[in-house]
Short mmCIF file of C-alpha atoms in Angstrom, two decimals:
data_model
loop_
_atom_site.label_atom_id
_atom_site.label_comp_id
_atom_site.label_asym_id
_atom_site.label_seq_id
_atom_site.Cartn_x
_atom_site.Cartn_y
_atom_site.Cartn_z
CA MET H 677 -8.80 -5.60 -31.90
CA THR H 678 -8.45 -6.00 -28.17
CA SER H 679 -8.16 -2.74 -26.39
CA ILE H 680 -5.02 -1.69 -24.27
CA THR H 681 -6.96 -0.39 -21.34
CA LEU H 682 -10.05 -2.03 -19.54
CA ASP H 683 -12.23 0.83 -19.99
CA ALA H 684 -12.08 4.64 -20.70
CA LEU H 685 -11.60 6.14 -17.52
CA GLU H 686 -7.96 4.77 -17.60
CA THR H 687 -7.02 7.15 -20.43
CA ARG H 688 -9.22 10.56 -18.99
CA ALA H 689 -7.55 13.80 -18.79
CA PRO H 690 -5.84 14.36 -15.40
CA ASP H 691 -7.70 17.10 -14.40
CA GLU H 692 -10.88 15.27 -15.39
CA ARG H 693 -10.20 12.61 -13.04
CA GLU H 694 -9.49 15.07 -10.50
CA ARG H 695 -12.68 17.10 -10.66
CA ASP H 696 -14.59 13.77 -10.73
CA LEU H 697 -12.89 12.37 -7.61
CA LEU H 698 -13.23 15.34 -5.65
CA ALA H 699 -16.93 15.68 -6.46
CA ARG H 700 -17.31 12.31 -5.27
CA LEU H 701 -16.26 13.21 -1.84
CA PRO H 702 -19.11 14.58 0.11
CA ALA H 703 -21.27 11.44 -0.83
CA LEU H 704 -18.47 9.32 0.21
CA ILE H 705 -17.95 11.36 3.64
CA ALA H 706 -21.80 11.22 4.23
CA ARG H 707 -21.71 7.47 3.25
CA ALA H 708 -19.22 6.54 5.43
CA GLN H 709 -20.79 8.66 8.33
CA GLN H 710 -23.69 5.97 8.57
CA ALA H 711 -21.09 3.75 9.70
CA PRO H 712 -20.77 4.22 13.71
CA GLY H 713 -17.05 4.01 13.70
CA TRP H 714 -16.67 6.65 10.57
CA ALA H 715 -19.56 8.51 12.25
CA ARG H 716 -17.57 8.87 15.86
CA ILE H 717 -13.86 9.37 13.61
CA LEU H 718 -15.57 12.25 11.52
CA GLU H 719 -17.86 13.64 14.20
CA GLY H 720 -18.59 17.32 13.33
CA VAL H 721 -17.53 16.94 9.66
CA ASP H 722 -19.88 18.44 7.15
CA PRO H 723 -19.87 16.42 4.14
CA ALA H 724 -20.69 18.74 1.99
CA GLN H 725 -17.32 21.32 2.41
CA ILE H 726 -15.17 18.06 1.71
CA THR H 727 -14.62 19.29 -2.02
CA SER H 728 -11.22 19.69 -1.79
CA ARG H 729 -7.79 17.93 -1.26
CA ALA H 730 -7.01 20.55 1.09
CA ALA H 731 -10.27 19.64 3.11
CA LEU H 732 -9.73 16.09 2.96
CA ALA H 733 -6.08 16.48 4.80
CA ALA H 734 -7.76 17.70 7.09
CA LEU H 735 -9.61 14.88 8.42
CA PRO H 736 -7.99 12.73 10.68
CA VAL H 737 -6.07 9.98 9.82
CA THR H 738 -6.98 6.01 10.47
CA ARG H 739 -4.08 3.86 10.68
CA LYS H 740 -4.25 0.08 9.57
CA SER H 741 -2.56 -0.54 12.95
CA ASP H 742 -5.25 0.54 14.74
CA LEU H 743 -7.56 -1.83 12.91
CA LYS H 744 -7.51 -4.70 15.64
CA THR H 745 -8.29 -2.25 18.44
CA LEU H 746 -11.15 -0.82 16.44
CA GLN H 747 -12.37 -4.39 15.98
CA ASP H 748 -11.91 -5.51 19.25
CA ALA H 749 -14.19 -2.76 20.73
CA ALA H 750 -16.39 -2.91 17.71
CA PRO H 751 -16.61 -6.53 15.99
CA PRO H 752 -16.29 -7.53 12.89
CA PHE H 753 -14.99 -4.20 11.50
CA GLY H 754 -14.69 -1.89 14.01
CA GLY H 755 -17.80 0.17 12.64
CA LEU H 756 -16.20 1.33 9.48
CA ALA H 757 -18.33 -0.99 7.44
CA ALA H 758 -21.35 0.88 5.79
CA THR H 759 -23.21 -2.32 4.70
CA PRO H 760 -24.63 -4.99 7.15
CA THR H 761 -22.33 -8.11 7.76
CA LYS H 762 -25.21 -10.37 6.84
CA ASP H 763 -25.15 -8.50 3.42
CA MET H 764 -21.62 -9.37 2.56
CA ALA H 765 -20.50 -11.75 0.16
CA HIS H 766 -17.40 -13.07 2.37
CA VAL H 767 -15.60 -11.98 5.81
CA PHE H 768 -11.79 -12.60 5.70
CA MET H 769 -9.30 -12.98 8.47
CA SER H 770 -5.54 -12.08 8.66
CA PRO H 771 -3.10 -12.99 11.69
CA GLY H 772 -4.33 -10.96 14.43
CA PRO H 773 -6.89 -11.87 13.95
CA ILE H 774 -7.85 -8.59 11.46
CA PHE H 775 -11.56 -9.14 9.74
CA ASP H 776 -11.74 -7.56 6.37
CA PRO H 777 -15.11 -7.89 4.42
CA GLU H 778 -15.95 -8.30 0.55
CA GLY H 779 -19.50 -7.10 -0.76
CA ARG H 780 -21.32 -8.32 -3.72
CA GLY H 781 -20.65 -5.78 -6.55
CA GLN H 782 -18.91 -6.89 -9.53
CA ASP H 783 -15.10 -6.65 -9.39
CA TRP H 784 -15.46 -5.35 -6.15
CA TRP H 785 -11.74 -5.49 -5.17
CA ARG H 786 -11.05 -3.64 -8.78
CA PHE H 787 -8.40 -6.44 -9.78
CA ALA H 788 -9.68 -6.47 -13.36
CA ARG H 789 -7.49 -3.58 -13.69
CA PRO H 790 -3.92 -4.79 -13.07
CA MET H 791 -4.86 -8.26 -14.71
CA TYR H 792 -6.01 -6.76 -17.84
CA ALA H 793 -2.96 -4.44 -17.63
CA ALA H 794 -0.68 -7.73 -17.33
CA GLY H 795 -2.21 -9.18 -20.32
CA VAL H 796 -5.12 -11.02 -19.37
CA ARG H 797 -7.86 -11.40 -21.67
CA ALA H 798 -11.81 -12.86 -22.37
CA GLY H 799 -11.18 -16.48 -23.37
CA GLY H 800 -7.49 -16.93 -21.81
CA LEU H 801 -7.27 -19.18 -18.57
CA LEU H 802 -4.97 -18.48 -15.52
CA GLN H 803 -3.90 -20.52 -12.95
CA ASN H 804 -4.32 -18.65 -9.45
CA CYS H 805 -1.55 -19.33 -6.95
CA PHE H 806 -2.83 -17.13 -4.14
CA SER H 807 -4.30 -18.66 -1.16
CA TYR H 808 -8.12 -19.60 -0.85
CA HIS H 809 -7.84 -20.09 2.73
CA PHE H 810 -8.94 -17.30 4.87
CA THR H 811 -7.64 -14.62 2.91
CA PRO H 812 -9.06 -12.44 0.12
CA ALA H 813 -6.32 -12.35 -2.59
CA ALA H 814 -7.63 -15.48 -4.39
CA PHE H 815 -10.83 -13.80 -4.56
CA MET H 816 -9.41 -10.43 -5.74
CA VAL H 817 -8.21 -12.40 -8.63
CA GLU H 818 -11.49 -14.80 -8.96
CA SER H 819 -13.49 -11.28 -9.29
CA GLY H 820 -11.28 -9.78 -11.97
CA ALA H 821 -11.24 -12.80 -14.03
CA ALA H 822 -14.85 -13.10 -13.94
CA ARG H 823 -15.32 -9.39 -15.10
CA ILE H 824 -12.98 -9.99 -17.83
CA GLY H 825 -14.41 -13.15 -18.91
CA CYS H 826 -11.13 -15.40 -18.32
CA GLY H 827 -11.06 -18.75 -16.81
CA VAL H 828 -9.27 -19.91 -13.56
CA ILE H 829 -8.04 -22.79 -12.63
CA PRO H 830 -8.15 -22.73 -8.36
CA ALA H 831 -5.09 -23.91 -7.50
CA GLY H 832 -4.27 -22.12 -4.20
CA THR H 833 -0.81 -22.63 -2.36
CA GLY H 834 1.68 -25.75 -2.21
CA GLN H 835 1.07 -29.00 -3.66
CA THR H 836 3.89 -28.22 -6.42
CA GLU H 837 4.09 -31.26 -8.57
CA MET H 838 -0.03 -31.13 -9.19
CA GLN H 839 0.67 -27.25 -10.01
CA VAL H 840 2.95 -28.16 -12.37
CA GLN H 841 0.76 -30.94 -13.65
CA ALA H 842 -2.15 -28.45 -14.04
CA MET H 843 0.15 -26.30 -16.40
CA ALA H 844 1.04 -28.97 -18.45
CA ALA H 845 -2.27 -30.39 -19.02
CA LEU H 846 -4.50 -27.18 -18.88
CA ARG H 847 -2.25 -25.01 -20.89
CA PRO H 848 -3.04 -21.73 -19.11
CA ASP H 849 -1.15 -18.45 -20.59
CA THR H 850 -1.01 -16.67 -17.16
CA TYR H 851 -0.21 -17.38 -13.57
CA VAL H 852 -1.02 -15.11 -10.61
CA GLY H 853 0.47 -15.30 -7.01
CA THR H 854 3.73 -14.66 -5.55
CA PRO H 855 6.86 -14.29 -7.37
CA SER H 856 8.66 -16.76 -5.04
CA PHE H 857 6.14 -19.67 -5.91
CA LEU H 858 6.77 -19.08 -9.77
CA ARG H 859 9.82 -20.00 -9.47
CA ILE H 860 9.54 -22.88 -7.44
CA ILE H 861 6.84 -24.10 -10.01
CA ILE H 862 9.35 -23.30 -12.98
CA GLU H 863 12.22 -25.35 -11.21
CA LYS H 864 10.03 -28.19 -10.71
CA ALA H 865 8.85 -28.43 -14.10
CA ARG H 866 12.40 -28.55 -15.24
CA GLU H 867 13.55 -30.86 -13.03
CA SER H 868 10.51 -32.89 -14.18
CA GLY H 869 10.76 -32.20 -18.24
CA ALA H 870 7.18 -30.77 -18.09
CA ASP H 871 6.18 -28.44 -20.69
CA ILE H 872 4.72 -25.11 -18.89
CA SER H 873 5.47 -23.04 -21.86
CA SER H 874 2.11 -21.86 -22.23
CA VAL H 875 2.38 -19.72 -19.25
CA GLN H 876 3.86 -16.43 -20.78
CA GLN H 877 2.78 -13.72 -18.65
CA ALA H 878 2.60 -13.40 -14.79
CA LEU H 879 1.17 -10.73 -12.23
CA VAL H 880 2.72 -11.13 -9.11
CA GLY H 881 2.07 -9.39 -5.85
CA ALA H 882 2.69 -9.74 -1.79
CA GLU H 883 6.40 -10.33 -2.08
CA ALA H 884 8.80 -7.82 -3.64
CA LEU H 885 10.00 -8.63 -7.12
CA PRO H 886 13.62 -7.56 -7.49
CA GLU H 887 14.62 -6.67 -11.18
CA SER H 888 17.27 -10.11 -10.95
CA LEU H 889 14.24 -12.14 -10.63
CA ARG H 890 11.99 -10.30 -13.11
CA ASN H 891 15.25 -11.32 -15.35
CA TRP H 892 15.49 -14.70 -14.24
CA PHE H 893 11.61 -15.10 -15.19
CA ARG H 894 12.21 -14.27 -18.96
CA GLU H 895 15.24 -16.36 -19.10
CA HIS H 896 13.29 -19.31 -18.32
CA GLY H 897 10.27 -18.81 -20.28
CA VAL H 898 7.62 -15.94 -18.83
CA PRO H 899 9.03 -13.12 -20.62
CA HIS H 900 6.16 -10.70 -18.98
CA VAL H 901 5.78 -10.31 -15.42
CA PHE H 902 3.79 -7.83 -13.76
CA GLN H 903 3.43 -6.45 -10.30
CA THR H 904 0.52 -5.62 -8.50
CA TYR H 905 0.33 -3.73 -4.86
CA ALA H 906 -3.06 -4.91 -3.23
CA SER H 907 -4.01 -5.05 0.45
CA ALA H 908 -6.73 -6.75 2.09
CA ASP H 909 -8.41 -3.55 3.06
CA VAL H 910 -8.15 -1.72 0.04
CA GLY H 911 -7.81 -4.27 -2.46
CA SER H 912 -6.18 -3.02 -5.83
CA ILE H 913 -4.00 0.02 -5.29
CA ALA H 914 -1.42 0.59 -8.16
CA TYR H 915 0.12 -1.63 -10.76
CA GLU H 916 2.28 -2.01 -13.13
CA THR H 917 1.85 -1.38 -17.00
CA ALA H 918 3.30 -1.56 -20.27
CA THR H 919 3.35 0.06 -23.62
CA GLY H 920 4.71 -1.41 -26.58
CA GLY H 921 6.06 -4.23 -24.95
CA VAL H 922 8.43 -1.73 -22.75
CA LEU H 923 7.64 -1.81 -18.93
CA ASP H 924 6.36 1.98 -17.92
CA PRO H 925 7.83 3.40 -15.05
CA GLY H 926 6.49 3.11 -11.66
CA MET H 927 2.65 1.86 -10.77
CA VAL H 928 -0.22 3.38 -11.98
CA LEU H 929 -3.14 3.96 -9.47
CA ASP H 930 -6.42 2.35 -9.45
CA GLU H 931 -9.15 4.72 -10.47
CA GLU H 932 -11.38 4.44 -7.64
CA VAL H 933 -8.33 5.85 -4.91
CA LEU H 934 -7.50 9.21 -3.73
CA LEU H 935 -3.92 9.02 -2.88
CA GLU H 936 -2.04 10.87 -0.33
CA ILE H 937 1.54 10.94 0.71
CA VAL H 938 2.24 12.19 4.43
CA ARG H 939 5.28 11.93 6.94
CA PRO H 940 5.24 8.90 8.68
CA GLY H 941 3.20 8.97 11.96
CA THR H 942 1.33 11.86 11.19
CA GLY H 943 -1.23 13.41 8.34
CA ASP H 944 1.13 15.98 6.91
CA LEU H 945 1.52 15.73 3.17
CA VAL H 946 5.07 15.35 2.09
CA ALA H 947 6.58 17.55 -0.66
CA PRO H 948 5.63 15.94 -4.17
CA GLY H 949 8.17 13.38 -4.97
CA ASP H 950 9.28 12.83 -1.46
CA ILE H 951 9.17 9.18 0.34
CA GLY H 952 6.14 8.98 3.11
CA GLU H 953 3.29 6.83 4.18
CA VAL H 954 0.44 5.64 1.68
CA VAL H 955 -2.64 7.34 2.77
CA VAL H 956 -5.54 6.15 0.76
CA THR H 957 -9.52 7.60 0.19
CA LEU H 958 -11.55 4.52 -1.22
CA PHE H 959 -14.56 5.41 -3.06
CA ASN H 960 -16.42 1.78 -2.02
CA ASP H 961 -20.13 2.12 -0.78
CA ASP H 962 -19.80 -1.24 1.24
CA TYR H 963 -16.55 -0.31 3.30
CA PRO H 964 -15.55 2.99 2.78
CA LEU H 965 -12.01 4.25 3.79
CA ILE H 966 -10.98 7.71 4.59
CA ARG H 967 -7.67 8.81 4.69
CA PHE H 968 -6.46 5.19 5.49
CA ALA H 969 -2.79 4.64 6.04
CA THR H 970 -1.85 1.71 4.88
CA GLY H 971 1.71 1.49 6.51
CA ASP H 972 3.43 1.26 3.65
CA LEU H 973 6.20 3.65 2.28
CA SER H 974 5.97 5.29 -1.48
CA ALA H 975 6.29 8.21 -3.69
CA LEU H 976 4.74 9.92 -6.30
CA LEU H 977 6.57 10.25 -9.60
CA LEU H 978 6.91 13.46 -11.30
CA GLY H 979 6.92 14.88 -14.34
CA GLU H 980 5.27 13.79 -17.67
CA LEU H 981 5.34 10.18 -18.02
CA PRO H 982 4.98 7.62 -20.67
CA GLY H 983 2.11 5.30 -21.24
CA VAL H 984 -1.59 5.15 -22.27
CA ARG H 985 -2.81 5.39 -18.77
CA THR H 986 -3.14 8.97 -17.29
CA ASN H 987 -3.74 8.04 -13.89
CA SER H 988 -0.64 9.34 -11.38
CA ARG H 989 2.22 6.73 -10.49
CA ILE H 990 3.91 5.73 -7.69
CA LYS H 991 7.38 4.25 -7.21
CA GLY H 992 5.83 0.92 -5.77
CA TRP H 993 6.27 -0.34 -2.56
CA LEU H 994 9.67 1.02 -0.74
CA GLY H 995 9.29 -0.56 2.69
CA ARG H 996 7.57 0.07 6.08
CA ALA H 997 6.35 3.72 7.61
CA ASP H 998 6.03 1.94 11.18
CA GLN H 999 9.03 3.17 12.41
CA THR H 1000 8.71 2.41 15.94
CA THR H 1001 11.54 1.21 18.20
CA LYS H 1002 12.50 0.86 21.95
CA VAL H 1003 14.91 2.45 23.95
CA ARG H 1004 15.98 1.78 27.21
CA ALA H 1005 12.50 -0.02 27.47
CA MET H 1006 10.42 2.79 26.45
CA PHE H 1007 9.04 3.12 23.01
CA VAL H 1008 9.54 5.89 20.61
CA HIS H 1009 6.98 6.45 17.80
CA ALA H 1010 7.33 8.42 14.52
CA SER H 1011 4.48 10.51 15.52
CA GLN H 1012 6.30 11.53 18.78
CA VAL H 1013 9.19 12.81 16.43
CA GLN H 1014 6.34 14.96 14.24
CA ASN H 1015 5.23 16.28 17.46
CA ILE H 1016 8.37 17.60 18.73
CA VAL H 1017 9.16 19.14 15.25
CA ARG H 1018 5.69 20.90 15.21
CA ARG H 1019 6.62 22.49 18.44
CA HIS H 1020 9.57 24.10 16.79
CA PRO H 1021 8.56 25.38 13.51
CA GLU H 1022 12.32 26.30 12.94
CA ILE H 1023 12.91 22.93 12.10
CA VAL H 1024 12.41 22.20 8.60
CA LYS H 1025 13.47 18.39 8.48
CA ALA H 1026 14.28 15.96 11.63
CA ARG H 1027 15.29 12.72 11.85
CA LEU H 1028 15.60 10.84 15.05
CA VAL H 1029 19.19 8.52 15.15
CA VAL H 1030 19.47 5.85 18.01
CA SER H 1031 22.83 4.41 18.34
CA GLY H 1032 25.20 2.47 20.76
CA ARG H 1033 24.30 -0.75 21.84
CA MET H 1034 21.15 -2.32 23.40
CA ALA H 1035 20.95 -1.22 27.21
CA ASN H 1036 23.83 1.08 26.22
CA ASP H 1037 21.94 3.03 23.52
CA SER H 1038 21.49 6.98 23.02
CA MET H 1039 19.48 9.22 20.85
CA THR H 1040 19.99 12.06 18.65
CA LEU H 1041 17.67 14.39 16.70
CA GLN H 1042 19.24 15.33 13.74
CA CYS H 1043 17.80 18.72 12.84
CA GLU H 1044 17.59 20.87 9.35
CA VAL H 1045 16.68 24.46 10.43
CA ALA H 1046 16.11 27.53 8.46
CA GLY H 1047 18.51 29.90 8.87
CA THR H 1048 20.87 30.28 11.81
CA PRO H 1049 19.42 28.55 14.77
CA ASP H 1050 18.90 30.59 17.90
CA PRO H 1051 21.63 30.00 20.63
CA ALA H 1052 18.27 28.38 22.93
CA LEU H 1053 16.83 26.28 20.37
CA GLU H 1054 19.02 23.33 20.77
CA ALA H 1055 17.84 23.25 24.60
CA ASN H 1056 14.43 23.94 24.02
CA ILE H 1057 14.05 20.90 21.27
CA ALA H 1058 15.78 18.77 23.86
CA ALA H 1059 13.39 19.94 26.75
CA SER H 1060 10.56 18.95 24.03
CA ILE H 1061 12.21 15.43 23.56
CA ARG H 1062 12.41 14.98 27.29
CA GLU H 1063 8.43 15.62 27.90
CA VAL H 1064 6.93 14.02 24.78
CA THR H 1065 9.45 10.58 24.98
CA LYS H 1066 10.28 10.82 28.88
CA LEU H 1067 13.60 9.78 27.34
CA ARG H 1068 17.22 12.33 27.16
CA ALA H 1069 18.55 13.13 23.75
CA ASP H 1070 21.21 15.02 21.78
CA VAL H 1071 20.26 17.47 19.26
CA ALA H 1072 22.41 18.29 16.36
CA PHE H 1073 21.68 20.90 13.75
CA VAL H 1074 22.56 20.06 10.32
CA ALA H 1075 22.85 21.45 6.79
CA PRO H 1076 20.06 22.08 4.91
CA GLY H 1077 19.26 18.87 2.68
CA THR H 1078 21.68 16.43 4.24
CA LEU H 1079 19.07 14.21 5.90
CA PRO H 1080 18.26 11.86 3.32
CA ASP H 1081 14.69 11.60 1.49
CA ASP H 1082 13.62 7.88 2.65
CA GLY H 1083 10.73 8.25 4.69
CA LYS H 1084 12.45 7.53 7.75
CA VAL H 1085 11.77 9.70 10.62
CA ILE H 1086 13.51 7.29 13.14
CA GLU H 1087 16.87 5.14 12.14
CA ASP H 1088 18.05 2.24 14.17
CA ALA H 1089 21.88 2.74 14.15
CA ARG H 1090 22.30 0.48 16.93
CA ASP H 1091 25.10 -2.62 17.34
CA TYR H 1092 23.43 -5.63 17.48
CA SER H 1093 26.09 -7.93 17.28
#
């Protein structure tokens, strides 16, 4: 009988997993410090002391948005790779350009887990419709399929008629690619009368999958469609699963990722269940990532959750964390808002709202505060805003629990009409 999970790591007790990941942190930090970029970022850090989540949370955050600057200064990988470039299997290039490595280890991107959860099995055949051009997505699929023992049709993107012909002739059981391209293929097959009914499952990523589209796939012959959440720098982060044919809530984390959810623009942890920026620590000897901020928003799912896989789950991709906006020709960053909040411990939560029209806009810092605010607090906060942002803003105190829990630190409410 085929196992439901790829291996026993996915079903171990949560406290066992936590102990294992934390026990591996010192070696990961030491390995990272062998790379010149990490040696600078983690200067003065004693790896032997990083054995808890609290110790990890005290380390600096490195943001995905910093990669181009780091790589321009120290090409090609910003000094963050612990393996020499000549020993890598591939070097990829994304717009920017941003360069990402791939080492030579088996299933280097850890993509076999989401593929296996989606139903890919040894002896099967999948049509890989991620791009093979410069970016790593198609190679993530290739490495995962090699580990599982599944055959691959290297279809890439575009050439819809050939995609349909390949499916009709070769009868793959699985599609892997973007959800929008799968819909295009199905529509082209219906238009031409081609039989692509062999495709009974799909693993999709790189785009949102609204439930309406998932239902459309069911209605048009692909009953099992799963999402994966991955990036070119991290590889697999989390993925959808099912129990007894019923989709499990959220996305289960990869076994080699230690996840934190932080307030956007900072390294400060949010309360469990709150929306914030996804920060990952990746156990990868070639390209170790320590508190790497992805720029994506998500939240942990709380409580006891169904499913045979016991790792933590997130709600999936909930938007981008980069909330930088321009006000009166000046950029305002989420990190600046958090800087202001830190100066005033009375502030429990804050949200900067930019309103009005372009060239005639205004800012208001809405603040939830503990207890009754001191009369001088409003003026003191306003002074901090001017000092940090070089802009004037109003301050409005709101009742605790008033500000929405959506991960936003800056809300652009201007009228662009």
